């Protein structure tokens, strides 16, 4: 099965700074790379995703970059706000069957 | 609300009892997933249905766990002879299975506490 790791496991930033979370995976067949945000006690929700034919995708303050050769992809959050505080999970997948989630990164944005 | 719904949201049960959770996916979604999540961990895959067929099952899933999706719509997850280690949040998700990558939508989860 897919071996998925996230780094760092915890991250604290000052409001307005940028945050970067990296996800490494083992299955070279993976072709879909989503990031989920989970607030305390809530369900995980997709915030951004990228497919293997694209190297970077941006949506307002959030971006995802992909390095398929090195088998990692990263979540970038700029101009962080307190409401960005949450746990973020990556879930690289192939065939549209999302089985393996990363261990999560707890982001705290300090006002 | 046409999102994924799960029932019950919370369940407290005594060790050794059986529990059943229900998931109603988004209408027309042919793929349905069950995950288990414990505090501080990511969702852990349990099983996956495409329509009524159970196509994948985690080897971590013991014989005490069984899932069904009899008509390709709602699904149930049953845990027999519950153990304290079963305490977790059980998440259901669904997707429409379009393309090589597709968004999955999670329900709010069913919290299980085994005492």
Coordinates of C-alpha atoms in Angstrom, one line a residue, chain A residues 3-46:
Chain A
X3 CA 3.3 5.0 2.4
X4 CA 2.4 8.6 3.1
X5 CA 4.3 10.9 5.3
X6 CA 3.7 14.6 6.2
X7 CA 6.1 17.1 7.6
X8 CA 6.1 18.9 9.9
X9 CA 3.6 17.2 12.2
X10 CA 3.0 20.5 14.0
X11 CA 3.5 24.1 12.7
X12 CA 3.0 27.4 14.4
X13 CA 3.1 30.7 12.5
X14 CA 2.4 34.3 13.2
X15 CA -0.7 35.7 11.5
X16 CA 0.2 37.0 8.1
X17 CA 3.2 34.7 7.6
X18 CA 3.3 31.7 5.2
X19 CA 3.0 28.1 6.0
X20 CA 4.3 25.1 4.0
X21 CA 3.4 21.5 4.6
X22 CA 5.1 18.7 2.6
X23 CA 3.7 15.3 1.8
X24 CA 5.8 12.4 0.5
X25 CA 4.4 9.2 -1.0
X26 CA 5.7 5.9 -2.2
X27 CA 3.4 4.8 -5.0
X28 CA 4.6 6.2 -8.3
X29 CA 1.2 5.3 -9.8
X30 CA -0.4 8.1 -7.8
X31 CA -1.9 10.6 -10.1
X32 CA -4.2 12.7 -7.9
X33 CA -3.0 14.8 -5.0
X34 CA -5.6 16.4 -2.7
X35 CA -5.3 18.3 0.5
X36 CA -7.9 18.2 3.2
X37 CA -8.5 20.6 6.1
X38 CA -10.1 19.3 9.3
X39 CA -11.2 21.6 12.1
X40 CA -11.6 20.3 15.6
X41 CA -14.6 18.0 15.8
X42 CA -15.5 18.5 12.2
X43 CA -15.3 16.4 9.0
X44 CA -12.3 16.6 6.6
X45 CA -13.0 18.9 3.7
X46 CA -11.1 19.2 0.4

